[in-house]
Amino acid sequence: MKYVLMFVETEEFAKELEAMGDLDRENAYAAVGRWFAENGSKITHHTHLAPVHTATTMRLRRGEEPMVTDGPFVEGKEVVTGFVEVEVADLDEALKMARSWPACPIVEIRPVS
């Protein structure tokens, strides 16, 4: 089965990362690198998204012209910062991968239809 694991950053997590010293930040990034290496055989695609302030949103409404705005489509304190698509046996295996994610404090898991 294919799933997408979306990594969601909170304001609190972003502040903690920013407050880290260089060595601690390097160690945090190294932990993410190890996670990718350990799970590489299951990952079919991955990317890190540009910061939320670079987003453009298009709202589609029936019978009306689309409305395009700068920024994210919702105001929030949680932002999807990246994702991986994985091919695993079942949801339990996807959950196991998500549990071991060493960075953002929220991982949303969705099946690919």
CSV table of C-alpha atoms in Angstrom, one decimal, residues 19-100:
chain,number,residue,atom,x,y,z
A,19,ALA,CA,17.0,28.6,19.5
A,20,MET,CA,19.3,25.6,19.1
A,21,GLY,CA,23.0,26.1,19.0
A,22,ASP,CA,24.8,25.1,15.8
A,23,LEU,CA,25.9,21.7,17.1
A,24,ASP,CA,22.4,20.7,18.4
A,25,ARG,CA,20.9,21.9,15.1
A,26,GLU,CA,23.4,19.8,13.1
A,27,ASN,CA,22.6,16.8,15.3
A,28,ALA,CA,18.9,17.3,14.7
A,29,TYR,CA,19.4,17.4,10.9
A,30,ALA,CA,21.7,14.4,11.1
A,31,ALA,CA,18.8,12.5,12.9
A,32,VAL,CA,16.6,13.3,10.0
A,33,GLY,CA,19.2,12.1,7.5
A,34,ARG,CA,19.5,8.8,9.5
A,35,TRP,CA,15.7,8.4,9.4
A,36,PHE,CA,15.8,8.8,5.6
A,37,ALA,CA,18.6,6.3,5.3
A,38,GLU,CA,17.0,3.7,7.5
A,39,ASN,CA,13.6,4.0,5.7
A,40,GLY,CA,15.0,4.6,2.2
A,41,SER,CA,13.9,1.3,0.8
A,42,LYS,CA,10.2,2.2,1.5
A,43,ILE,CA,10.3,5.8,0.3
A,44,THR,CA,9.2,6.3,-3.3
A,45,HIS,CA,9.2,10.1,-3.3
A,46,HIS,CA,10.0,12.9,-0.8
A,47,THR,CA,10.4,16.6,-0.8
A,48,HIS,CA,10.8,19.6,1.6
A,49,LEU,CA,8.4,22.4,0.9
A,50,ALA,CA,9.4,26.1,0.6
A,51,PRO,CA,8.3,28.3,3.6
A,52,VAL,CA,4.6,29.0,4.0
A,53,HIS,CA,5.0,32.7,3.1
A,54,THR,CA,5.9,31.6,-0.4
A,55,ALA,CA,2.5,29.9,-0.9
A,56,THR,CA,-0.1,31.0,-3.4
A,57,THR,CA,-3.7,29.8,-2.9
A,58,MET,CA,-6.4,29.5,-5.5
A,59,ARG,CA,-10.0,29.2,-4.3
A,60,LEU,CA,-12.3,27.6,-6.9
A,61,ARG,CA,-16.0,28.4,-6.6
A,62,ARG,CA,-18.6,27.2,-9.0
A,63,GLY,CA,-19.9,29.9,-11.4
A,64,GLU,CA,-17.2,32.4,-10.2
A,65,GLU,CA,-13.8,33.3,-11.3
A,66,PRO,CA,-11.0,31.7,-9.2
A,67,MET,CA,-9.7,33.9,-6.5
A,68,VAL,CA,-5.9,33.8,-6.1
A,69,THR,CA,-4.2,35.0,-2.9
A,70,ASP,CA,-0.7,35.1,-1.5
A,71,GLY,CA,0.0,32.9,1.5
A,72,PRO,CA,-1.5,29.7,2.9
A,73,PHE,CA,-5.2,28.9,2.5
A,74,VAL,CA,-5.8,28.9,6.2
A,75,GLU,CA,-4.3,30.8,9.1
A,76,GLY,CA,-2.8,28.4,11.5
A,77,LYS,CA,-0.1,27.6,13.9
A,78,GLU,CA,0.7,24.3,12.2
A,79,VAL,CA,2.2,24.1,8.7
A,80,VAL,CA,3.0,21.1,6.4
A,81,THR,CA,6.7,21.5,5.7
A,82,GLY,CA,7.4,18.3,3.7
A,83,PHE,CA,6.2,14.9,2.9
A,84,VAL,CA,7.3,11.4,1.8
A,85,GLU,CA,5.4,8.9,-0.2
A,86,VAL,CA,6.0,5.4,1.1
A,87,GLU,CA,5.2,1.9,-0.1
A,88,VAL,CA,4.6,-0.4,2.9
A,89,ALA,CA,2.6,-3.5,3.7
A,90,ASP,CA,-0.1,-1.8,5.7
A,91,LEU,CA,-1.1,1.1,7.9
A,92,ASP,CA,0.8,-0.5,10.9
A,93,GLU,CA,4.0,-0.2,9.0
A,94,ALA,CA,3.3,3.4,8.0
A,95,LEU,CA,2.6,4.2,11.7
A,96,LYS,CA,5.8,2.5,12.7
A,97,MET,CA,7.7,4.8,10.3
A,98,ALA,CA,5.9,7.9,11.6
A,99,ARG,CA,6.6,7.0,15.2
A,100,SER,CA,10.3,7.1,14.4
